[in-house]
Coordinates of C-alpha atoms in Angstrom, one line a residue:
M5 CA -2.6 52.6 37.6
S6 CA -2.4 56.3 37.1
E7 CA -3.6 56.1 33.2
M8 CA -6.8 54.0 34.8
N9 CA -7.4 56.2 37.3
D10 CA -7.3 59.4 35.0
E11 CA -9.4 57.7 32.8
L12 CA -12.1 56.5 34.5
E13 CA -12.9 60.1 36.6
I14 CA -16.0 60.6 34.4
Q15 CA -18.6 57.7 35.2
S16 CA -21.7 56.9 33.7
R17 CA -25.0 58.4 35.5
G18 CA -27.4 55.4 36.3
V19 CA -25.2 52.4 35.0
E20 CA -25.1 49.6 37.8
I21 CA -23.3 46.5 36.8
Q22 CA -24.5 43.1 37.3
S23 CA -21.7 41.0 36.6
A24 CA -18.8 40.6 34.1
I25 CA -16.5 38.0 32.7
L26 CA -13.3 37.8 31.2
H27 CA -12.4 35.1 28.9
V28 CA -8.8 34.3 27.3
L29 CA -8.8 33.5 23.4
D30 CA -5.3 33.6 22.7
G31 CA -5.1 32.0 19.0
R32 CA -1.2 32.4 18.3
R33 CA -0.5 30.6 21.3
H34 CA -3.3 28.1 20.9
Q35 CA -4.4 29.3 24.7
I36 CA -8.0 29.0 25.0
L37 CA -9.0 30.1 28.8
L38 CA -12.9 30.5 29.2
S39 CA -13.2 31.7 32.6
E40 CA -15.8 29.5 35.3
R41 CA -16.4 32.1 37.2
T42 CA -17.2 36.4 37.0
L43 CA -15.0 39.2 38.1
D44 CA -15.1 40.0 41.5
L45 CA -16.7 43.4 41.2
E46 CA -15.8 44.2 44.9
D47 CA -12.7 44.7 43.9
E48 CA -12.5 48.8 43.1
N49 CA -9.7 48.6 40.6
I50 CA -11.8 45.9 38.6
E51 CA -15.2 47.5 39.0
K52 CA -13.5 50.6 37.9
Y53 CA -11.9 49.3 34.8
V54 CA -15.4 47.3 34.3
S55 CA -17.5 50.4 34.2
K56 CA -14.7 52.3 32.1
Y57 CA -15.4 50.2 29.3
V58 CA -19.3 50.2 29.2
T59 CA -19.1 54.3 29.4
R60 CA -16.7 54.0 26.3
C61 CA -19.0 51.8 24.5
R62 CA -21.9 53.7 25.3
N63 CA -20.1 57.5 24.6
D64 CA -18.4 56.0 20.9
M65 CA -19.7 58.0 18.3
R66 CA -18.4 55.4 15.9
A67 CA -21.2 53.0 17.3
R68 CA -23.7 51.8 14.7
N69 CA -27.2 50.9 14.9
A70 CA -27.5 47.4 14.1
S71 CA -30.7 44.5 14.6
F72 CA -30.3 41.0 14.5
I73 CA -30.9 38.9 11.1
E74 CA -33.9 36.4 11.4
G75 CA -32.9 33.3 12.7
S76 CA -30.0 34.7 14.3
A77 CA -28.1 31.6 16.7
F78 CA -26.5 34.4 18.7
E79 CA -30.3 36.3 19.3
S80 CA -31.7 32.8 20.5
K81 CA -29.3 31.8 23.1
L82 CA -29.3 35.7 24.2
N83 CA -32.8 34.7 24.8
D84 CA -32.1 32.0 27.3
Y85 CA -30.1 34.1 29.1
F86 CA -32.1 36.7 29.8
S87 CA -34.6 34.2 30.8
N88 CA -32.3 32.9 33.7
H89 CA -31.8 29.6 31.5
Q90 CA -28.1 30.1 31.8
N91 CA -25.6 32.2 33.8
L92 CA -23.2 34.6 32.5
P93 CA -20.1 32.0 32.5
D94 CA -22.1 29.5 30.7
F95 CA -24.1 31.8 28.1
S96 CA -20.8 33.7 27.5
A97 CA -18.5 30.5 27.2
D98 CA -21.5 28.9 24.4
V99 CA -21.7 31.9 22.3
L100 CA -17.6 32.1 21.8
K101 CA -17.6 28.4 20.7
D102 CA -17.5 29.3 17.0
F103 CA -15.6 32.3 17.3
V104 CA -12.9 30.6 19.5
S105 CA -12.2 28.3 16.0
Y106 CA -12.3 31.0 14.0
V107 CA -8.9 33.1 16.1
E108 CA -7.4 30.0 16.7
N109 CA -7.9 27.9 13.5
E110 CA -8.8 30.6 10.1
E111 CA -6.8 33.5 11.6
A112 CA -4.5 33.3 14.5
R113 CA -5.5 36.5 16.9
S114 CA -5.2 36.9 20.1
F115 CA -7.9 38.4 22.5
E116 CA -9.5 38.8 26.1
S117 CA -13.5 39.0 25.7
L118 CA -15.1 41.1 28.4
F119 CA -18.8 40.2 28.3
I120 CA -20.5 42.8 31.1
D121 CA -24.3 42.5 32.6
F122 CA -24.9 46.0 33.2
R123 CA -28.4 48.6 33.9
D124 CA -28.6 51.5 32.5
D125 CA -31.8 53.9 34.3
D126 CA -33.0 50.2 35.2
V127 CA -32.8 49.1 31.5
P128 CA -30.7 45.9 31.0
Y129 CA -28.0 45.4 28.6
L130 CA -25.0 43.2 27.6
A131 CA -21.8 44.4 26.8
I132 CA -19.4 42.5 24.5
V133 CA -15.7 44.2 24.0
F134 CA -13.0 42.6 22.1
L135 CA -9.9 43.7 23.6
E136 CA -7.0 42.5 21.0
E137 CA -3.8 41.7 23.1
V138 CA -0.6 44.0 22.8
E139 CA 2.9 42.6 22.0
T140 CA 5.3 43.9 24.9
M141 CA 8.3 43.3 26.1
T142 CA 10.0 43.9 29.8
Y143 CA 12.9 43.1 31.7
L144 CA 14.6 40.0 33.4
S145 CA 16.6 40.2 36.0
D146 CA 19.1 37.4 37.1
I147 CA 22.2 36.8 39.1
A148 CA 25.0 34.7 37.5
D149 CA 28.3 34.3 38.8
G150 CA 27.2 36.8 42.1
R151 CA 26.5 39.7 39.7
I152 CA 23.0 41.1 38.5
F153 CA 22.1 40.5 35.3
N154 CA 19.9 42.7 33.7
T155 CA 18.5 42.0 30.2
I156 CA 15.3 42.1 28.0
S157 CA 12.6 39.7 27.0
F158 CA 10.4 39.9 24.1
N159 CA 6.9 38.4 23.0
H160 CA 5.0 38.9 26.4
S161 CA 1.5 40.3 26.4
S162 CA -1.0 42.7 27.8
L163 CA -4.4 43.8 27.6
P164 CA -4.7 47.8 25.2
A165 CA -3.9 50.7 26.9
F166 CA -7.5 52.6 27.5
S167 CA -5.7 55.4 25.3
K168 CA -6.0 52.9 22.3
P169 CA -9.8 53.2 20.2
L170 CA -11.7 50.2 20.7
T171 CA -12.2 48.3 17.2
A172 CA -14.9 45.6 18.6
F173 CA -17.4 45.8 20.8
A174 CA -21.3 45.2 20.6
L175 CA -23.7 46.8 23.3
I176 CA -27.2 45.2 23.1
N177 CA -30.1 46.2 25.0
L178 CA -31.8 43.1 26.3
L179 CA -35.3 44.3 26.2
N180 CA -35.8 45.1 22.4
H181 CA -32.2 43.6 21.1
D182 CA -31.2 47.0 19.6
I183 CA -27.6 46.5 19.1
K184 CA -25.1 49.7 19.1
M185 CA -21.6 48.4 17.3
V186 CA -18.1 49.1 16.0
D187 CA -16.2 46.8 14.1
E188 CA -13.3 48.3 12.8
G189 CA -10.4 45.5 12.9
K190 CA -8.5 44.3 10.1
W191 CA -9.8 40.7 9.3
K192 CA -8.8 38.2 6.9
D193 CA -10.8 38.9 3.5
D194 CA -12.3 41.9 4.7
A195 CA -14.6 39.7 7.0
R196 CA -17.1 41.6 9.1
I197 CA -16.1 39.5 12.4
I198 CA -18.9 40.4 14.8
S199 CA -22.0 40.9 12.4
D200 CA -21.6 38.0 10.3
R201 CA -19.3 35.5 12.5
F202 CA -20.3 36.4 16.0
L203 CA -23.8 38.3 16.4
E204 CA -25.2 37.6 13.1
S205 CA -26.7 41.0 12.3
E206 CA -27.1 43.8 10.1
E207 CA -25.5 47.6 10.4
G208 CA -26.8 50.9 10.2
I209 CA -25.1 54.2 10.1
S210 CA -22.7 55.1 12.9
H211 CA -23.7 58.3 15.4
K212 CA -20.5 59.9 13.6
E213 CA -21.3 59.6 10.5
V214 CA -25.1 61.1 10.9
I215 CA -23.6 64.3 12.1
A216 CA -21.2 64.2 9.2
A217 CA -24.6 63.6 7.0
V218 CA -26.2 66.9 8.9
K219 CA -23.6 69.0 8.3
E220 CA -23.2 68.1 4.6
I221 CA -26.8 68.7 3.9
T222 CA -27.0 72.1 6.0
A223 CA -24.3 73.0 3.4
E224 CA -26.0 72.0 0.5
V225 CA -29.2 73.7 1.7
A226 CA -27.5 77.0 2.4
E227 CA -25.8 76.9 -0.9
E228 CA -28.9 76.3 -2.6
F229 CA -31.2 79.1 -0.9
D230 CA -28.4 81.4 -0.7
E231 CA -27.8 81.4 2.9
N232 CA -24.8 82.0 5.0
P233 CA -23.6 78.1 5.5
A234 CA -22.2 79.1 8.5
V235 CA -24.8 80.9 10.4
L236 CA -27.4 78.0 9.0
L237 CA -25.1 75.4 10.3
G238 CA -24.7 77.0 13.5
R239 CA -28.7 77.0 14.1
V240 CA -28.1 73.5 13.2
K241 CA -25.4 72.4 16.1
N242 CA -27.3 74.2 18.4
H243 CA -30.4 72.3 17.9
I244 CA -28.6 68.9 18.2
Q245 CA -26.9 70.2 21.2
E246 CA -30.2 70.7 22.9
S247 CA -31.6 67.9 22.2
V248 CA -28.7 65.7 23.2
S249 CA -28.1 67.8 26.6
E250 CA -32.4 67.2 27.1
Q251 CA -31.5 63.4 26.5
M252 CA -33.9 63.5 23.9
A253 CA -33.2 61.3 20.5
F254 CA -32.3 63.5 17.4
S255 CA -34.8 63.7 14.9
P256 CA -34.1 65.5 11.2
K257 CA -38.2 66.3 11.6
K258 CA -37.7 68.0 15.0
L259 CA -34.6 69.8 13.8
V260 CA -36.4 71.4 10.4
D261 CA -39.6 72.3 12.7
E262 CA -37.2 74.1 14.7
V263 CA -34.8 75.5 12.7
F264 CA -36.5 76.0 9.4
E265 CA -39.8 76.9 11.2
D266 CA -40.5 79.8 9.0
E267 CA -38.7 78.7 5.8
P268 CA -41.2 75.5 4.8
E269 CA -39.3 75.1 1.0
M270 CA -36.3 74.6 2.8
A271 CA -37.4 72.5 5.5
E272 CA -38.8 69.9 2.7
V273 CA -35.4 70.1 0.5
F274 CA -33.7 69.2 3.9
L275 CA -36.2 66.3 4.6
K276 CA -35.5 65.0 1.3
K277 CA -31.9 65.1 1.2
A278 CA -32.1 63.7 4.7
E279 CA -33.9 60.5 3.1
Q280 CA -31.8 60.2 0.2
K281 CA -28.8 60.0 3.0
T282 CA -30.9 57.3 4.5
L283 CA -30.7 59.5 7.8
P284 CA -32.6 57.6 10.4
K285 CA -35.8 59.1 11.4
E286 CA -34.3 59.1 15.3
V287 CA -31.4 58.2 16.7
E288 CA -29.8 58.9 20.3
L289 CA -26.4 60.8 20.1
P290 CA -24.2 60.1 23.3
K291 CA -24.3 63.2 25.4
R292 CA -20.6 64.3 26.1
T293 CA -19.0 63.2 22.1
A294 CA -21.9 64.4 20.6
S295 CA -21.4 67.7 22.3
A296 CA -17.6 67.7 22.4
A297 CA -18.2 67.4 18.2
L298 CA -20.8 70.1 17.8
K299 CA -19.3 72.8 20.2
K300 CA -17.3 74.4 17.6
Q301 CA -17.8 75.9 14.4
K302 CA -14.5 76.6 12.1
I303 CA -14.7 78.2 9.1
K304 CA -11.9 79.0 6.3
T305 CA -11.8 81.7 3.7
D306 CA -10.5 81.7 0.1
T307 CA -8.1 84.0 1.2
G308 CA -6.6 81.5 3.9
V309 CA -7.9 82.9 7.2
E310 CA -9.5 80.1 9.5
I311 CA -11.7 81.1 12.2
T312 CA -12.8 79.1 15.3
F313 CA -15.9 80.0 17.5
P314 CA -18.4 78.5 19.6
S315 CA -21.7 77.2 17.8
E316 CA -23.8 79.2 19.5
F317 CA -22.4 82.3 18.4
A318 CA -22.8 82.1 14.8
D319 CA -26.2 83.3 14.9
D320 CA -25.2 85.8 17.3
P321 CA -24.6 89.0 15.8
S322 CA -23.8 91.0 18.9
V323 CA -20.4 88.6 18.5
I324 CA -19.8 87.7 15.2
Q325 CA -21.5 89.2 11.9
F326 CA -21.2 88.3 8.2
V327 CA -21.9 91.0 6.3
R328 CA -22.2 90.6 2.2
K329 CA -20.9 93.5 0.3
D330 CA -22.2 94.7 -3.1
D331 CA -19.2 93.3 -5.1
G332 CA -19.8 89.7 -3.8
T333 CA -17.5 89.9 -0.9
I334 CA -18.1 89.2 2.8
T335 CA -16.5 90.7 5.7
I336 CA -16.7 89.1 8.8
E337 CA -16.9 91.2 12.2
I338 CA -15.9 90.1 15.5
R339 CA -17.4 92.8 17.8
N340 CA -17.8 93.8 21.3
V341 CA -14.0 92.3 22.2
R342 CA -12.4 94.0 25.1
S343 CA -9.2 92.2 25.0
F344 CA -7.3 89.4 22.9
E345 CA -4.2 87.1 23.4
T346 CA -2.1 85.2 20.9
K347 CA -2.4 80.9 20.8
N348 CA 0.4 79.1 19.5

């Protein structure tokens, strides 16, 4: 239990688990066990286990925004569930029918499917997490001829470790049906199993791709206007970090209003590039993972020297300054250092 306890130290504020259920979809052994009862959340370890997966889904930077396709059978059943026409065991078993057929007959895979009904600051959500089984081995002990005999037993299955990235989940807002999802499993014929065969939804850009696109646009704008890309990127990163720390949605329009307040031409170019890359007009980025992705700035010079420093210092000449010389070279000055240590 030590791995789970270590992983569960960070919990989401404002999240309340209402109910959860676990179904076994063992397509390899043709053992489909759909639970008729929800998990016992009074058990502290089970409640922590379920909460951890909610936290991971909410903070996953790979998650893409998605929306249901008109006429989605899943969405229709979701409406019935939210209207209290079905309980969680009946609803989850109902929506898994076609998926069960797929993993058992078309592509033999083995999963545990975890459905979690929860509230985040009183907003109702449903999380659906597919946990693909891991083949494991264990020992067996027996007594033969009066002697202890130990051997190795193969072909056992277990739930994936917490350290393993999730490859398939969906997080659905039950009020407006907004979806955040990850579907990175390798499926037969490159099928999008969650989007196409389960939810019937259309995917957009991921949070990770949003940040990558913003960095790329910033570098392009800096080059076009002969600005220092490290300084400009530091300003952009700081703006995004401030937005997520204040629980505000990230918006390219808000970014240019602040970062390019005195540079209308740069602002216009940035917004045009954002539109070309189909960046969403507004997107909520998970605070913890977004901050981790933006807190450092790394530059590599053409001489092979690499420097890493906090993004907040990129525009602070009292800490670091980029001096352009007449010969076209750039000198990087790290200022006001009292001491330093080497790191391997």
